[in-house]
Tab-separated table of N, CA, C and O in Angstrom:
chain	number	residue	atom	x	y	z
A	27	VAL	N	11.131	4.810	10.529
A	27	VAL	CA	9.989	5.299	9.829
A	27	VAL	C	9.311	4.180	9.049
A	27	VAL	O	8.083	4.136	8.986
A	28	ASN	N	10.103	3.293	8.498
A	28	ASN	CA	9.496	2.156	7.746
A	28	ASN	C	8.635	1.287	8.673
A	28	ASN	O	7.550	0.830	8.260
A	29	MET	N	9.102	0.987	9.891
A	29	MET	CA	8.333	0.175	10.770
A	29	MET	C	7.013	0.824	11.192
A	29	MET	O	5.974	0.177	11.190
A	30	ALA	N	7.036	2.114	11.463
A	30	ALA	CA	5.809	2.808	11.792
A	30	ALA	C	4.861	2.872	10.620
A	30	ALA	O	3.636	2.628	10.748
A	31	SER	N	5.402	3.126	9.442
A	31	SER	CA	4.559	3.166	8.222
A	31	SER	C	3.924	1.797	7.976
A	31	SER	O	2.719	1.728	7.686
A	32	LEU	N	4.709	0.755	8.072
A	32	LEU	CA	4.156	-0.589	7.836
A	32	LEU	C	3.146	-0.966	8.892
A	32	LEU	O	2.133	-1.565	8.605
A	33	PHE	N	3.370	-0.540	10.137
A	33	PHE	CA	2.403	-0.835	11.183
A	33	PHE	C	1.074	-0.198	10.923
A	33	PHE	O	0.030	-0.854	10.948
A	34	PHE	N	1.071	1.114	10.654
A	34	PHE	CA	-0.231	1.809	10.477
A	34	PHE	C	-0.901	1.409	9.161
A	34	PHE	O	-2.116	1.258	9.144
A	35	LEU	N	-0.149	1.288	8.077
A	35	LEU	CA	-0.763	0.822	6.850
A	35	LEU	C	-1.248	-0.600	6.933
A	35	LEU	O	-2.284	-0.940	6.434
A	36	GLY	N	-0.464	-1.415	7.644
A	36	GLY	CA	-0.840	-2.833	7.806
A	36	GLY	C	-2.140	-3.008	8.558
A	36	GLY	O	-2.939	-3.899	8.236
A	37	ILE	N	-2.367	-2.171	9.570
A	37	ILE	CA	-3.618	-2.258	10.330
A	37	ILE	C	-4.821	-2.051	9.425
A	37	ILE	O	-5.765	-2.857	9.423
A	38	GLY	N	-4.780	-0.983	8.642
A	38	GLY	CA	-5.931	-0.715	7.748
A	38	GLY	C	-6.057	-1.696	6.636
A	38	GLY	O	-7.186	-2.153	6.339
A	39	LEU	N	-4.962	-2.043	6.020
A	39	LEU	CA	-5.043	-2.992	4.884
A	39	LEU	C	-5.410	-4.400	5.323
A	39	LEU	O	-6.099	-5.120	4.608
A	40	GLU	N	-4.990	-4.786	6.517
A	40	GLU	CA	-5.389	-6.101	7.026
A	40	GLU	C	-6.895	-6.136	7.311
A	40	GLU	O	-7.529	-7.192	7.066
A	41	MET	N	-7.457	-5.064	7.787
A	41	MET	CA	-8.917	-5.039	7.996
A	41	MET	C	-9.652	-5.117	6.666
A	41	MET	O	-10.723	-5.701	6.579
A	42	ILE	N	-9.097	-4.544	5.616
A	42	ILE	CA	-9.731	-4.558	4.330
A	42	ILE	C	-9.538	-5.851	3.585
A	42	ILE	O	-10.509	-6.434	3.082
A	43	PHE	N	-8.311	-6.347	3.478
A	43	PHE	CA	-8.009	-7.489	2.623
A	43	PHE	C	-7.773	-8.802	3.373
A	43	PHE	O	-7.861	-9.869	2.748
A	44	GLY	N	-7.461	-8.744	4.631
A	44	GLY	CA	-7.109	-9.968	5.368
A	44	GLY	C	-5.602	-10.158	5.365
A	44	GLY	O	-4.867	-9.612	4.576
A	45	ALA	N	-5.170	-11.009	6.314
A	45	ALA	CA	-3.706	-11.174	6.535
A	45	ALA	C	-3.014	-11.838	5.357
A	45	ALA	O	-1.940	-11.446	4.962
A	46	ARG	N	-3.598	-12.906	4.815
A	46	ARG	CA	-2.933	-13.637	3.716
A	46	ARG	C	-2.797	-12.779	2.443
A	46	ARG	O	-1.760	-12.770	1.830
A	47	LYS	N	-3.855	-12.072	2.081
A	47	LYS	CA	-3.783	-11.209	0.883
A	47	LYS	C	-2.811	-10.060	1.105
A	47	LYS	O	-2.085	-9.685	0.181
A	48	LEU	N	-2.756	-9.554	2.320
A	48	LEU	CA	-1.831	-8.487	2.610
A	48	LEU	C	-0.384	-8.972	2.524
A	48	LEU	O	0.476	-8.322	1.937
A	49	LEU	N	-0.104	-10.116	3.066
A	49	LEU	CA	1.229	-10.703	2.996
A	49	LEU	C	1.647	-10.940	1.525
A	49	LEU	O	2.721	-10.604	1.113
A	50	LEU	N	0.722	-11.536	0.777
A	50	LEU	CA	1.009	-11.780	-0.662
A	50	LEU	C	1.254	-10.479	-1.414
A	50	LEU	O	2.213	-10.398	-2.187
A	51	ALA	N	0.440	-9.458	-1.167
A	51	ALA	CA	0.617	-8.178	-1.839
A	51	ALA	C	1.926	-7.537	-1.423
A	51	ALA	O	2.676	-7.000	-2.247
A	52	TYR	N	2.272	-7.644	-0.124
A	52	TYR	CA	3.531	-7.071	0.356
A	52	TYR	C	4.740	-7.745	-0.305
A	52	TYR	O	5.691	-7.083	-0.724
A	53	LEU	N	4.704	-9.051	-0.438
A	53	LEU	CA	5.791	-9.754	-1.060
A	53	LEU	C	5.925	-9.453	-2.561
A	53	LEU	O	7.016	-9.207	-3.060
A	54	ILE	N	4.793	-9.405	-3.222
A	54	ILE	CA	4.788	-9.081	-4.675
A	54	ILE	C	5.310	-7.681	-4.926
A	54	ILE	O	6.150	-7.467	-5.768
A	55	VAL	N	4.778	-6.736	-4.156
A	55	VAL	CA	5.188	-5.355	-4.344
A	55	VAL	C	6.663	-5.137	-3.923
A	55	VAL	O	7.372	-4.411	-4.580
A	56	GLY	N	7.085	-5.824	-2.906
A	56	GLY	CA	8.484	-5.714	-2.447
A	56	GLY	C	9.436	-6.218	-3.492
A	56	GLY	O	10.445	-5.551	-3.782
A	57	VAL	N	9.190	-7.384	-4.040
A	57	VAL	CA	10.067	-7.936	-5.076
A	57	VAL	C	9.986	-7.099	-6.323
A	57	VAL	O	11.013	-6.810	-6.949
A	58	SER	N	8.815	-6.652	-6.713
A	58	SER	CA	8.653	-5.803	-7.917
A	58	SER	C	9.399	-4.486	-7.769
A	58	SER	O	10.063	-4.026	-8.722
A	59	SER	N	9.332	-3.908	-6.626
A	59	SER	CA	10.058	-2.625	-6.416
A	59	SER	C	11.530	-2.811	-6.426
A	59	SER	O	12.289	-1.976	-6.963
A	60	SER	N	12.035	-3.920	-5.873
A	60	SER	CA	13.465	-4.177	-5.930
A	60	SER	C	13.940	-4.440	-7.363
A	60	SER	O	15.006	-3.974	-7.765
A	61	LEU	N	13.150	-5.194	-8.115
A	61	LEU	CA	13.496	-5.442	-9.537
A	61	LEU	C	13.483	-4.141	-10.332
A	61	LEU	O	14.325	-3.894	-11.191
A	62	ALA	N	12.517	-3.295	-10.061
A	62	ALA	CA	12.439	-2.003	-10.786
A	62	ALA	C	13.640	-1.123	-10.380
A	62	ALA	O	14.187	-0.447	-11.274
A	63	SER	N	14.053	-1.173	-9.164
A	63	SER	CA	15.214	-0.403	-8.744
A	63	SER	C	16.485	-0.882	-9.429
A	63	SER	O	17.300	-0.074	-9.905
A	64	VAL	N	16.646	-2.176	-9.552
A	64	VAL	CA	17.792	-2.732	-10.257
A	64	VAL	C	17.748	-2.402	-11.759
A	64	VAL	O	18.763	-2.085	-12.361
A	65	TYR	N	16.561	-2.394	-12.327
A	65	TYR	CA	16.419	-2.097	-13.761
A	65	TYR	C	16.836	-0.662	-14.035
A	65	TYR	O	17.489	-0.394	-15.022
A	66	TRP	N	16.385	0.280	-13.193
A	66	TRP	CA	16.677	1.693	-13.457
A	66	TRP	C	18.125	2.090	-13.111
A	66	TRP	O	18.674	2.982	-13.722
A	67	TYR	N	18.696	1.453	-12.107
A	67	TYR	CA	20.066	1.798	-11.732
A	67	TYR	C	20.792	0.532	-11.351
A	67	TYR	O	20.805	0.100	-10.203
A	68	GLU	N	21.454	-0.072	-12.330
A	68	GLU	CA	22.078	-1.369	-12.132
A	68	GLU	C	23.295	-1.350	-11.249
A	68	GLU	O	23.702	-2.381	-10.718
A	69	ALA	N	23.923	-0.197	-11.050
A	69	ALA	CA	25.166	-0.096	-10.300
A	69	ALA	C	24.980	-0.138	-8.792
A	69	ALA	O	25.964	-0.259	-8.070
A	70	SER	N	23.763	-0.083	-8.319
A	70	SER	CA	23.561	-0.085	-6.865
A	70	SER	C	22.780	-1.304	-6.405
A	70	SER	O	22.071	-1.942	-7.209
A	71	VAL	N	22.921	-1.609	-5.132
A	71	VAL	CA	22.173	-2.681	-4.512
A	71	VAL	C	21.040	-2.065	-3.714
A	71	VAL	O	21.273	-1.169	-2.927
A	72	SER	N	19.845	-2.552	-3.951
A	72	SER	CA	18.671	-1.975	-3.251
A	72	SER	C	18.140	-2.999	-2.240
A	72	SER	O	17.782	-4.101	-2.571
A	73	VAL	N	18.194	-2.633	-0.967
A	73	VAL	CA	17.698	-3.460	0.104
A	73	VAL	C	16.823	-2.621	1.011
A	73	VAL	O	17.173	-1.489	1.335
A	74	GLY	N	15.688	-3.120	1.394
A	74	GLY	CA	14.838	-2.388	2.318
A	74	GLY	C	13.361	-2.560	1.959
A	74	GLY	O	13.011	-3.153	0.970
A	75	ALA	N	12.553	-2.002	2.793
A	75	ALA	CA	11.110	-2.165	2.704
A	75	ALA	C	10.443	-0.912	2.151
A	75	ALA	O	9.203	-0.893	2.049
A	76	SER	N	11.173	0.115	1.793
A	76	SER	CA	10.565	1.365	1.369
A	76	SER	C	9.712	1.192	0.129
A	76	SER	O	8.623	1.773	0.038
A	77	GLY	N	10.192	0.442	-0.844
A	77	GLY	CA	9.415	0.223	-2.045
A	77	GLY	C	8.130	-0.550	-1.779
A	77	GLY	O	7.069	-0.236	-2.352
A	78	ALA	N	8.197	-1.531	-0.915
A	78	ALA	CA	7.025	-2.329	-0.575
A	78	ALA	C	5.992	-1.458	0.159
A	78	ALA	O	4.786	-1.561	-0.079
A	79	ILE	N	6.447	-0.630	1.062
A	79	ILE	CA	5.538	0.222	1.814
A	79	ILE	C	4.911	1.272	0.896
A	79	ILE	O	3.687	1.553	1.005
A	80	PHE	N	5.681	1.830	0.011
A	80	PHE	CA	5.137	2.759	-0.968
A	80	PHE	C	4.083	2.056	-1.843
A	80	PHE	O	3.040	2.623	-2.144
A	81	GLY	N	4.346	0.800	-2.231
A	81	GLY	CA	3.389	0.036	-3.018
A	81	GLY	C	2.076	-0.246	-2.249
A	81	GLY	O	0.990	-0.188	-2.809
A	82	LEU	N	2.216	-0.491	-0.936
A	82	LEU	CA	1.011	-0.697	-0.112
A	82	LEU	C	0.210	0.567	-0.005
A	82	LEU	O	-1.040	0.531	-0.015
A	83	SER	N	0.892	1.714	0.067
A	83	SER	CA	0.187	2.984	0.054
A	83	SER	C	-0.571	3.195	-1.220
A	83	SER	O	-1.745	3.637	-1.206
A	84	GLY	N	0.040	2.872	-2.339
A	84	GLY	CA	-0.650	2.926	-3.621
A	84	GLY	C	-1.822	1.984	-3.736
A	84	GLY	O	-2.849	2.308	-4.285
A	85	MET	N	-1.649	0.796	-3.117
A	85	MET	CA	-2.747	-0.174	-3.103
A	85	MET	C	-3.927	0.360	-2.347
A	85	MET	O	-5.080	0.215	-2.771
A	86	LEU	N	-3.696	1.004	-1.201
A	86	LEU	CA	-4.777	1.601	-0.404
A	86	LEU	C	-5.495	2.707	-1.173
A	86	LEU	O	-6.735	2.780	-1.215
A	87	ILE	N	-4.721	3.592	-1.821
A	87	ILE	CA	-5.309	4.698	-2.580
A	87	ILE	C	-6.109	4.140	-3.741
A	87	ILE	O	-7.243	4.589	-4.000
A	88	ALA	N	-5.578	3.136	-4.472
A	88	ALA	CA	-6.341	2.553	-5.583
A	88	ALA	C	-7.594	1.895	-5.106
A	88	ALA	O	-8.638	2.000	-5.748
A	89	TRP	N	-7.554	1.157	-3.973
A	89	TRP	CA	-8.737	0.476	-3.455
A	89	TRP	C	-9.828	1.527	-3.133
A	89	TRP	O	-10.974	1.354	-3.478
A	90	HIS	N	-9.411	2.618	-2.473
A	90	HIS	CA	-10.378	3.621	-2.107
A	90	HIS	C	-10.991	4.282	-3.338
A	90	HIS	O	-12.204	4.475	-3.380
A	91	CYS	N	-10.205	4.564	-4.361
A	91	CYS	CA	-10.741	5.166	-5.571
A	91	CYS	C	-11.687	4.246	-6.297
A	91	CYS	O	-12.710	4.677	-6.821
A	92	LEU	N	-11.364	2.937	-6.360
A	92	LEU	CA	-12.223	1.968	-7.002
A	92	LEU	C	-13.554	1.826	-6.282
A	92	LEU	O	-14.608	1.743	-6.905
A	93	ILE	N	-13.509	1.743	-4.965
A	93	ILE	CA	-14.739	1.611	-4.168
A	93	ILE	C	-15.611	2.851	-4.387
A	93	ILE	O	-16.818	2.755	-4.597
A	94	LYS	N	-15.005	3.997	-4.344
A	94	LYS	CA	-15.733	5.263	-4.505
A	94	LYS	C	-16.342	5.342	-5.907
A	94	LYS	O	-17.468	5.766	-6.092
A	95	TYR	N	-15.587	4.907	-6.906
A	95	TYR	CA	-16.065	4.995	-8.313
A	95	TYR	C	-17.184	3.978	-8.571
A	95	TYR	O	-18.207	4.342	-9.150
A	96	PHE	N	-16.973	2.732	-8.183
A	96	PHE	CA	-17.938	1.696	-8.535
A	96	PHE	C	-19.160	1.677	-7.617
A	96	PHE	O	-20.255	1.371	-8.091
A	97	TYR	N	-19.001	1.985	-6.364
A	97	TYR	CA	-20.151	1.904	-5.442
A	97	TYR	C	-20.712	3.234	-5.022
A	97	TYR	O	-21.804	3.303	-4.492
A	98	GLY	N	-19.971	4.311	-5.296
A	98	GLY	CA	-20.485	5.660	-5.032
A	98	GLY	C	-20.566	6.042	-3.568
A	98	GLY	O	-21.260	6.986	-3.228
A	99	TRP	N	-19.918	5.305	-2.688
A	99	TRP	CA	-19.944	5.693	-1.297
A	99	TRP	C	-18.553	5.876	-0.728
A	99	TRP	O	-17.616	5.247	-1.206
A	100	GLU	N	-18.468	6.712	0.240
A	100	GLU	CA	-17.170	6.990	0.878
A	100	GLU	C	-16.850	5.904	1.885
A	100	GLU	O	-17.740	5.400	2.545
A	101	VAL	N	-15.632	5.610	1.974
A	101	VAL	CA	-15.157	4.659	2.984
A	101	VAL	C	-14.377	5.474	4.033
A	101	VAL	O	-13.173	5.327	4.202
A	102	ALA	N	-15.069	6.384	4.678
A	102	ALA	CA	-14.428	7.381	5.537
A	102	ALA	C	-13.802	6.740	6.789
A	102	ALA	O	-12.771	7.203	7.250
A	103	ASP	N	-14.403	5.674	7.296
A	103	ASP	CA	-13.888	5.098	8.541
A	103	ASP	C	-12.494	4.507	8.384
A	103	ASP	O	-11.670	4.621	9.284
A	104	VAL	N	-12.173	3.920	7.241
A	104	VAL	CA	-10.855	3.355	7.057
A	104	VAL	C	-10.072	4.106	5.988
A	104	VAL	O	-8.971	4.580	6.214
A	105	GLY	N	-10.677	4.258	4.845
A	105	GLY	CA	-9.953	4.781	3.703
A	105	GLY	C	-9.465	6.222	3.831
A	105	GLY	O	-8.282	6.468	3.574
A	106	GLU	N	-10.301	7.128	4.217
A	106	GLU	CA	-9.891	8.522	4.290
A	106	GLU	C	-8.765	8.771	5.264
A	106	GLU	O	-7.827	9.474	4.986
A	107	VAL	N	-8.878	8.154	6.412
A	107	VAL	CA	-7.837	8.364	7.445
A	107	VAL	C	-6.493	7.827	6.941
A	107	VAL	O	-5.457	8.501	7.038
A	108	PHE	N	-6.490	6.625	6.399
A	108	PHE	CA	-5.229	6.020	5.944
A	108	PHE	C	-4.667	6.669	4.722
A	108	PHE	O	-3.461	6.745	4.528
A	109	ILE	N	-5.499	7.188	3.848
A	109	ILE	CA	-4.993	7.880	2.662
A	109	ILE	C	-4.331	9.198	3.074
A	109	ILE	O	-3.260	9.513	2.587
A	110	LYS	N	-4.924	9.898	4.011
A	110	LYS	CA	-4.294	11.111	4.500
A	110	LYS	C	-2.989	10.832	5.189
A	110	LYS	O	-2.003	11.518	5.036
A	111	TRP	N	-2.936	9.730	5.913
A	111	TRP	CA	-1.702	9.342	6.581
A	111	TRP	C	-0.675	8.897	5.585
A	111	TRP	O	0.514	9.210	5.714
A	112	ALA	N	-1.084	8.125	4.580
A	112	ALA	CA	-0.154	7.664	3.568
A	112	ALA	C	0.459	8.820	2.768
A	112	ALA	O	1.600	8.720	2.314
A	113	ALA	N	-0.277	9.890	2.618
A	113	ALA	CA	0.224	11.036	1.888
A	113	ALA	C	1.372	11.711	2.675
A	113	ALA	O	2.208	12.341	2.051
A	114	LEU	N	1.408	11.524	3.963
A	114	LEU	CA	2.474	12.105	4.788
A	114	LEU	C	3.766	11.284	4.746
A	114	LEU	O	4.802	11.793	5.139
A	115	ILE	N	3.702	10.066	4.287
A	115	ILE	CA	4.875	9.178	4.283
A	115	ILE	C	5.930	9.710	3.342
A	115	ILE	O	5.861	10.116	2.324
């Protein structure tokens, strides 16, 4: 499930932000989610990409809301489809 989620989110986010920014965001969100997991529950070891993928979903939703708020136009071709898909994750 993680690979499919990363594949489909990655396609849309790479079109929006580019490969380098997407990689940087993925690494930052992945490390941040692992640190947050350790902070909340110190007795377990957290390994995996679920937190990073969830963070990328949040990044897409935030981008769409900001574009819609500041520019007043819908980004239906990329944003709406991926937001609906991200909600299913």
